[in-house]
């Protein structure tokens, strides 16, 4: 007697169960300590920063670890996940108090899946207050003359002053949230200004994207686009394009007057047209099968989340159906080709790339790849709604 091949729903349900099992196993090592940005030989090591103890909360990705634990609690009801996530919150407050690597634009990545998620789940005031403090910290990077939030570096650093990157679209929901929670419109106005500049300058006429763009910080003059992690200034870094799909769609939810959903759809069309048939993106969309270049599975996971967000904003119809089918294709392929399992790996999603030009995290798992893979699975199989 032959068993029937697994359906798409069966594959994704099994993938979610596997991912949750991986997270549960990791609690033995990473409860109050944090894994690094990416794996080494497909296993996470303890995060290190200066002379702090190994496992310190530092860098821009630690929020994804805490966010996966909150998500796992919401999906399973298992108190071990909730207790671990809650035990990590004081370290996020410590980072703000002690100025531990918070001088960058990724405050949304840090504090939405940790503090905002905690407030959503528990209703407690401390994480709510912490998230507002993080939004205030992000506002320090707003340059009124250019109308942008500077991505990296000291605000007086001539190499970084006036630079935006497409990833920041994912951090702007923290400002929308803060404005809604506080009643202070400054947060939202800064986000809207940054969105207008991103829409105008990060997105090229063919709907591909620059990774970064430079402005005169005083006059706001547009100085030109470049890349930090793509193959060239003129190519299209796959993860950046995925950030664009998801980021513009998310911000459309907060600012529908800007027409960002159309941009998210156009960016999705560009991304999908340049994927190999199996749906796993190469690290730059200039590359395809036969190139010998590595995949970046995290780009496909982020894009899947973005496509699902687009679908949530579109009315039922042919376009909605097409993007949902694309999201399911990407997610099913990730589950079949890139899902990790013990003892070969303690990650969730293999075959990612942090930065090929810098030789970082090549063909390794990453916390953001794991997070957005888990998010996409949760959205499809459980109707879960995101922290963004």
Short mmCIF file of C-alpha atoms in Angstrom, two decimals:
data_model
loop_
_atom_site.label_atom_id
_atom_site.label_comp_id
_atom_site.label_asym_id
_atom_site.label_seq_id
_atom_site.Cartn_x
_atom_site.Cartn_y
_atom_site.Cartn_z
CA UNK A 1 0.00 0.00 0.00
CA UNK A 2 1.49 3.32 -1.07
CA UNK A 3 1.00 6.42 1.05
CA UNK A 4 -0.12 9.59 -0.65
CA UNK A 5 2.52 12.27 -1.19
CA UNK A 6 2.29 15.08 1.35
CA UNK A 7 0.11 18.02 0.39
CA UNK A 8 1.32 21.59 0.62
CA UNK A 9 -0.56 22.01 3.91
CA UNK A 10 1.03 18.84 5.31
CA UNK A 11 4.50 20.05 4.32
CA UNK A 12 4.04 23.41 6.03
CA UNK A 13 2.46 21.94 9.16
CA UNK A 14 5.37 19.53 9.42
CA UNK A 15 7.84 22.37 8.81
CA UNK A 16 6.26 24.42 11.62
CA UNK A 17 6.44 21.48 14.02
CA UNK A 18 10.10 20.93 13.10
CA UNK A 19 10.93 24.62 13.60
CA UNK A 20 9.24 24.74 16.99
CA UNK A 21 11.15 21.62 18.01
CA UNK A 22 14.41 23.27 17.02
CA UNK A 23 13.57 26.30 19.16
CA UNK A 24 12.63 24.15 22.14
CA UNK A 25 15.95 22.33 21.92
CA UNK A 26 17.82 25.64 21.81
CA UNK A 27 16.34 26.78 25.12
CA UNK A 28 18.91 24.62 26.86
CA UNK A 29 21.69 26.94 25.64
CA UNK A 30 19.99 30.24 24.89
CA UNK A 31 17.58 31.23 27.62
CA UNK A 32 19.08 34.39 29.08
CA UNK A 33 22.00 34.27 26.65
CA UNK A 34 21.88 35.20 22.98
CA UNK A 35 23.06 33.39 19.85
CA UNK A 36 25.24 35.14 17.30
CA UNK A 37 23.91 36.72 14.08
CA UNK A 38 24.69 33.63 12.01
CA UNK A 39 25.72 30.04 12.56
CA UNK A 40 29.21 28.62 12.23
CA UNK A 41 29.10 25.24 10.48
CA UNK A 42 25.31 25.43 10.86
CA UNK A 43 25.36 25.78 14.66
CA UNK A 44 24.89 28.96 16.67
CA UNK A 45 27.65 30.14 18.98
CA UNK A 46 27.25 32.55 21.88
CA UNK A 47 27.16 36.22 20.90
CA UNK A 48 30.26 38.19 21.83
CA UNK A 49 30.82 41.92 22.29
CA UNK A 50 33.93 43.54 23.72
CA UNK A 51 34.69 42.30 27.24
CA UNK A 52 31.11 41.38 28.13
CA UNK A 53 30.30 37.77 29.04
CA UNK A 54 29.58 35.43 26.13
CA UNK A 55 25.94 35.48 25.15
CA UNK A 56 25.51 39.22 25.75
CA UNK A 57 22.60 41.05 24.16
CA UNK A 58 24.38 43.10 21.50
CA UNK A 59 24.29 43.73 17.75
CA UNK A 60 21.22 44.32 15.60
CA UNK A 61 19.71 40.82 15.44
CA UNK A 62 19.12 39.73 19.04
CA UNK A 63 15.48 40.86 18.90
CA UNK A 64 14.79 38.09 16.42
CA UNK A 65 15.75 35.43 18.98
CA UNK A 66 13.44 36.88 21.62
CA UNK A 67 10.75 37.38 18.99
CA UNK A 68 10.89 33.73 17.95
CA UNK A 69 10.33 32.74 21.58
CA UNK A 70 7.30 35.02 21.93
CA UNK A 71 5.99 33.67 18.63
CA UNK A 72 6.54 30.06 19.75
CA UNK A 73 4.62 30.80 22.96
CA UNK A 74 1.71 32.25 21.02
CA UNK A 75 1.67 29.22 18.72
CA UNK A 76 2.00 26.53 21.39
CA UNK A 77 1.02 27.99 24.75
CA UNK A 78 4.19 26.42 26.21
CA UNK A 79 5.23 28.44 29.25
CA UNK A 80 8.92 27.63 28.74
CA UNK A 81 8.94 29.86 25.66
CA UNK A 82 7.14 32.69 27.46
CA UNK A 83 9.39 32.51 30.50
CA UNK A 84 12.54 32.52 28.36
CA UNK A 85 11.35 35.51 26.30
CA UNK A 86 10.40 37.43 29.45
CA UNK A 87 13.77 36.68 31.04
CA UNK A 88 15.49 38.41 28.13
CA UNK A 89 13.60 41.71 28.37
CA UNK A 90 15.79 43.29 31.09
CA UNK A 91 18.79 43.04 28.78
CA UNK A 92 16.98 45.14 26.16
CA UNK A 93 16.32 47.82 28.81
CA UNK A 94 19.99 47.58 29.84
CA UNK A 95 21.07 48.26 26.26
CA UNK A 96 19.16 51.53 26.16
CA UNK A 97 20.36 52.56 29.61
CA UNK A 98 24.01 51.72 28.92
CA UNK A 99 24.12 52.71 25.25
CA UNK A 100 25.08 49.21 24.07
CA UNK A 101 25.08 49.26 20.25
CA UNK A 102 21.90 51.26 19.80
CA UNK A 103 23.38 54.01 17.61
CA UNK A 104 21.89 52.71 14.36
CA UNK A 105 18.51 52.50 12.67
CA UNK A 106 17.69 48.87 13.57
CA UNK A 107 15.82 49.76 16.74
CA UNK A 108 12.67 48.34 15.17
CA UNK A 109 14.34 45.00 14.57
CA UNK A 110 15.48 45.00 18.20
CA UNK A 111 12.44 46.30 20.06
CA UNK A 112 9.35 45.31 18.08
CA UNK A 113 9.81 41.53 18.39
CA UNK A 114 10.98 41.88 22.00
CA UNK A 115 9.29 44.80 23.78
CA UNK A 116 6.27 45.48 21.53
CA UNK A 117 5.61 41.74 21.34
CA UNK A 118 5.83 41.48 25.14
CA UNK A 119 3.38 44.33 25.57
CA UNK A 120 0.99 42.77 23.03
CA UNK A 121 1.08 39.43 24.83
CA UNK A 122 1.24 40.48 28.48
CA UNK A 123 -0.18 44.00 28.55
CA UNK A 124 2.55 45.03 30.98
CA UNK A 125 3.67 48.65 31.14
CA UNK A 126 7.45 48.08 31.33
CA UNK A 127 7.89 46.75 27.78
CA UNK A 128 5.52 49.44 26.50
CA UNK A 129 7.70 52.11 28.09
CA UNK A 130 10.86 50.44 26.77
CA UNK A 131 9.51 50.43 23.20
CA UNK A 132 8.69 54.14 23.42
CA UNK A 133 12.23 54.80 24.65
CA UNK A 134 13.57 52.86 21.66
CA UNK A 135 11.44 54.99 19.34
CA UNK A 136 12.88 58.11 20.97
CA UNK A 137 16.34 56.74 20.37
CA UNK A 138 15.52 56.11 16.71
CA UNK A 139 14.26 59.68 16.37
CA UNK A 140 17.73 60.96 17.27
CA UNK A 141 18.84 59.72 13.85
CA UNK A 142 16.28 61.78 11.94
CA UNK A 143 17.95 64.48 9.82
CA UNK A 144 15.33 67.14 9.08
CA UNK A 145 17.32 68.75 6.27
CA UNK A 146 17.36 65.52 4.29
CA UNK A 147 14.07 64.17 5.63
CA UNK A 148 15.64 60.80 6.40
CA UNK A 149 16.70 58.54 9.25
CA UNK A 150 20.42 57.89 8.96
CA UNK A 151 21.16 54.18 8.85
CA UNK A 152 24.60 53.66 10.29
CA UNK A 153 27.44 55.37 12.08
CA UNK A 154 27.92 58.43 14.16
CA UNK A 155 25.80 61.32 12.99
CA UNK A 156 28.99 63.29 12.38
CA UNK A 157 30.72 60.53 10.40
CA UNK A 158 31.26 61.95 6.89
CA UNK A 159 31.21 58.45 5.36
CA UNK A 160 27.80 57.63 6.82
CA UNK A 161 26.05 60.95 7.36
CA UNK A 162 23.02 61.18 5.12
CA UNK A 163 22.95 57.47 4.14
CA UNK A 164 19.73 55.47 4.13
CA UNK A 165 19.36 51.76 3.38
CA UNK A 166 16.33 49.82 2.24
CA UNK A 167 16.32 47.70 5.41
CA UNK A 168 15.10 50.76 7.37
CA UNK A 169 11.62 50.32 5.91
CA UNK A 170 11.21 47.49 8.43
CA UNK A 171 12.16 49.75 11.35
CA UNK A 172 9.64 52.49 10.59
CA UNK A 173 6.66 50.60 12.07
CA UNK A 174 8.21 51.27 15.48
CA UNK A 175 7.68 54.99 14.83
CA UNK A 176 4.11 54.47 13.62
CA UNK A 177 3.43 52.41 16.74
CA UNK A 178 4.96 55.04 19.01
CA UNK A 179 2.90 57.79 17.43
CA UNK A 180 -0.32 55.82 17.87
CA UNK A 181 0.52 54.91 21.47
CA UNK A 182 1.74 58.32 22.59
CA UNK A 183 -0.42 60.63 20.52
CA UNK A 184 2.75 62.43 19.43
CA UNK A 185 2.70 62.98 15.67
CA UNK A 186 6.45 63.65 15.41
CA UNK A 187 7.20 59.95 15.14
CA UNK A 188 4.79 59.42 12.29
CA UNK A 189 5.88 62.53 10.42
CA UNK A 190 9.50 61.38 10.50
CA UNK A 191 8.45 57.97 9.20
CA UNK A 192 6.39 59.53 6.39
CA UNK A 193 9.27 61.76 5.35
CA UNK A 194 11.67 58.83 5.25
CA UNK A 195 9.14 56.79 3.27
CA UNK A 196 8.76 59.51 0.65
CA UNK A 197 12.53 59.69 0.18
CA UNK A 198 12.78 55.89 0.04
CA UNK A 199 9.98 55.66 -2.51
CA UNK A 200 11.58 58.29 -4.68
CA UNK A 201 15.25 57.29 -4.52
CA UNK A 202 15.71 53.68 -3.36
CA UNK A 203 13.36 52.26 -6.00
CA UNK A 204 14.70 52.37 -9.55
CA UNK A 205 12.50 52.88 -12.64
CA UNK A 206 12.49 49.12 -13.32
CA UNK A 207 11.30 48.50 -9.72
CA UNK A 208 14.59 47.02 -8.56
CA UNK A 209 16.21 48.69 -5.58
CA UNK A 210 19.40 50.30 -4.44
CA UNK A 211 20.68 48.89 -1.19
CA UNK A 212 21.73 52.33 0.05
CA UNK A 213 21.27 55.93 -1.02
CA UNK A 214 23.16 59.06 -0.02
CA UNK A 215 21.85 62.58 0.67
CA UNK A 216 23.41 65.84 1.66
CA UNK A 217 22.35 65.92 5.32
CA UNK A 218 21.82 69.69 5.34
CA UNK A 219 20.31 70.52 1.96
CA UNK A 220 18.69 67.15 1.26
CA UNK A 221 20.24 66.99 -2.21
CA UNK A 222 20.20 63.43 -3.60
CA UNK A 223 23.79 62.29 -4.14
CA UNK A 224 23.35 58.77 -5.56
CA UNK A 225 22.82 55.11 -4.81
CA UNK A 226 25.32 52.43 -3.87
CA UNK A 227 25.50 49.01 -2.29
CA UNK A 228 27.13 47.62 0.82
CA UNK A 229 26.16 43.95 0.48
CA UNK A 230 25.11 43.53 -3.15
CA UNK A 231 27.23 42.42 -6.10
CA UNK A 232 27.58 45.98 -7.43
CA UNK A 233 26.04 49.41 -7.08
CA UNK A 234 23.85 48.71 -10.11
CA UNK A 235 22.79 45.15 -9.24
CA UNK A 236 19.86 44.20 -7.01
CA UNK A 237 20.78 42.66 -3.67
CA UNK A 238 18.20 39.94 -3.09
CA UNK A 239 17.61 40.54 0.60
CA UNK A 240 17.30 44.27 0.00
CA UNK A 241 14.59 43.69 -2.60
CA UNK A 242 12.81 41.42 -0.12
CA UNK A 243 13.01 44.12 2.56
CA UNK A 244 11.43 46.44 0.01
CA UNK A 245 8.50 44.10 -0.68
CA UNK A 246 7.73 43.58 2.98
CA UNK A 247 8.68 47.05 4.16
CA UNK A 248 6.60 49.00 1.66
CA UNK A 249 3.62 46.70 2.27
CA UNK A 250 3.87 47.09 6.06
CA UNK A 251 4.10 50.85 5.81
CA UNK A 252 1.12 50.95 3.46
CA UNK A 253 -0.88 49.60 6.37
CA UNK A 254 0.19 52.62 8.44
CA UNK A 255 0.23 55.24 5.66
CA UNK A 256 -2.14 54.23 2.83
CA UNK A 257 -2.10 57.76 1.47
CA UNK A 258 1.41 57.22 0.08
CA UNK A 259 0.39 54.48 -2.36
CA UNK A 260 3.09 52.12 -1.16
CA UNK A 261 1.16 48.94 -1.91
CA UNK A 262 1.66 49.48 -5.63
CA UNK A 263 5.41 49.77 -5.04
CA UNK A 264 5.44 46.61 -2.94
CA UNK A 265 3.67 44.75 -5.76
CA UNK A 266 6.06 46.07 -8.40
CA UNK A 267 9.04 45.10 -6.28
CA UNK A 268 7.53 41.67 -5.78
CA UNK A 269 7.10 41.24 -9.52
CA UNK A 270 10.77 42.09 -10.09
CA UNK A 271 11.89 39.67 -7.37
CA UNK A 272 9.71 36.79 -8.54
CA UNK A 273 10.72 37.20 -12.18
CA UNK A 274 14.36 36.69 -11.25
CA UNK A 275 14.04 33.65 -9.03
CA UNK A 276 15.07 30.18 -10.15
CA UNK A 277 12.16 27.80 -10.64
CA UNK A 278 12.58 26.34 -7.16
CA UNK A 279 12.07 29.74 -5.53
CA UNK A 280 15.23 30.05 -3.42
CA UNK A 281 16.89 33.37 -4.19
CA UNK A 282 20.56 33.69 -4.93
CA UNK A 283 22.22 36.35 -2.77
CA UNK A 284 22.02 38.90 -5.58
CA UNK A 285 19.29 38.82 -8.20
CA UNK A 286 21.96 39.21 -10.88
CA UNK A 287 22.69 35.50 -10.35
CA UNK A 288 20.77 32.34 -11.17
CA UNK A 289 21.20 28.62 -11.60
CA UNK A 290 24.62 27.72 -12.98
CA UNK A 291 26.26 30.83 -11.55
CA UNK A 292 28.02 28.95 -8.77
CA UNK A 293 26.89 31.65 -6.34
CA UNK A 294 25.27 30.79 -2.99
CA UNK A 295 21.59 31.07 -2.17
CA UNK A 296 20.25 33.47 0.42
CA UNK A 297 17.29 31.56 1.81
CA UNK A 298 16.55 34.46 4.18
CA UNK A 299 15.69 36.64 1.18
CA UNK A 300 13.02 34.17 0.10
CA UNK A 301 11.68 33.91 3.68
CA UNK A 302 11.38 37.69 3.98
CA UNK A 303 9.80 37.90 0.53
CA UNK A 304 7.28 35.22 1.51
CA UNK A 305 6.28 37.35 4.52
CA UNK A 306 6.06 40.39 2.27
CA UNK A 307 3.85 38.58 -0.23
CA UNK A 308 1.55 37.45 2.57
CA UNK A 309 1.36 41.03 3.82
CA UNK A 310 0.53 42.20 0.29
CA UNK A 311 -2.25 39.61 0.15
CA UNK A 312 -3.65 40.83 3.47
CA UNK A 313 -3.97 44.30 1.94
CA UNK A 314 -5.37 43.31 -1.46
CA UNK A 315 -9.01 42.43 -2.14
CA UNK A 316 -9.81 38.89 -3.20
CA UNK A 317 -9.16 38.39 -6.89
CA UNK A 318 -6.60 37.31 -9.44
CA UNK A 319 -3.76 39.47 -8.09
CA UNK A 320 -4.37 38.30 -4.53
CA UNK A 321 -4.41 34.68 -5.67
CA UNK A 322 -1.19 35.09 -7.67
CA UNK A 323 0.78 36.57 -4.80
CA UNK A 324 -0.53 34.04 -2.29
CA UNK A 325 0.42 31.20 -4.65
CA UNK A 326 3.89 32.73 -4.97
CA UNK A 327 4.25 32.99 -1.19
CA UNK A 328 3.23 29.36 -0.75
CA UNK A 329 5.65 28.28 -3.48
CA UNK A 330 8.56 30.08 -1.79
CA UNK A 331 7.63 28.78 1.64
CA UNK A 332 7.13 25.19 0.48
CA UNK A 333 10.48 25.23 -1.29
CA UNK A 334 12.21 26.60 1.81
CA UNK A 335 10.62 23.84 3.89
CA UNK A 336 11.73 21.12 1.48
CA UNK A 337 15.21 22.41 0.63
CA UNK A 338 16.45 24.52 3.53
CA UNK A 339 14.75 23.38 6.76
CA UNK A 340 17.30 22.42 9.42
CA UNK A 341 17.06 19.64 11.97
CA UNK A 342 19.01 18.33 14.94
CA UNK A 343 21.75 17.16 15.21
CA UNK A 344 22.96 18.54 11.87
CA UNK A 345 22.01 22.09 12.87
CA UNK A 346 20.35 23.99 15.70
CA UNK A 347 18.98 26.63 13.32
CA UNK A 348 15.61 26.70 11.54
CA UNK A 349 16.62 27.67 8.00
CA UNK A 350 19.86 26.70 6.25
CA UNK A 351 21.60 28.15 3.17
CA UNK A 352 21.55 31.85 3.91
CA UNK A 353 24.12 34.59 3.35
CA UNK A 354 24.88 37.50 5.66
CA UNK A 355 27.22 39.48 3.39
CA UNK A 356 28.98 37.86 0.45
CA UNK A 357 31.25 40.88 -0.26
CA UNK A 358 32.45 40.83 3.34
CA UNK A 359 32.79 37.04 3.55
CA UNK A 360 30.27 36.88 6.39
CA UNK A 361 27.85 34.05 7.05
CA UNK A 362 28.08 32.42 3.62
CA UNK A 363 25.90 29.30 3.34
CA UNK A 364 24.93 29.61 6.99
CA UNK A 365 21.72 30.13 8.92
CA UNK A 366 20.85 33.51 10.44
CA UNK A 367 18.56 34.76 13.18
CA UNK A 368 16.59 36.90 10.73
CA UNK A 369 16.25 34.03 8.28
CA UNK A 370 14.95 31.81 11.07
CA UNK A 371 12.59 34.52 12.35
CA UNK A 372 10.93 35.35 9.04
CA UNK A 373 10.71 31.69 8.05
CA UNK A 374 8.90 30.97 11.32
CA UNK A 375 6.71 34.05 10.80
CA UNK A 376 5.70 32.96 7.31
CA UNK A 377 4.87 29.45 8.53
CA UNK A 378 2.85 30.86 11.42
CA UNK A 379 0.91 33.22 9.16
CA UNK A 380 0.01 30.50 6.66
CA UNK A 381 -0.78 27.65 9.04
CA UNK A 382 -2.20 29.52 12.06
CA UNK A 383 -3.38 32.90 10.76
CA UNK A 384 -0.88 34.53 13.11
CA UNK A 385 -0.46 38.31 12.83
CA UNK A 386 2.99 39.85 12.87
CA UNK A 387 4.65 42.09 15.44
CA UNK A 388 5.35 44.74 12.80
#
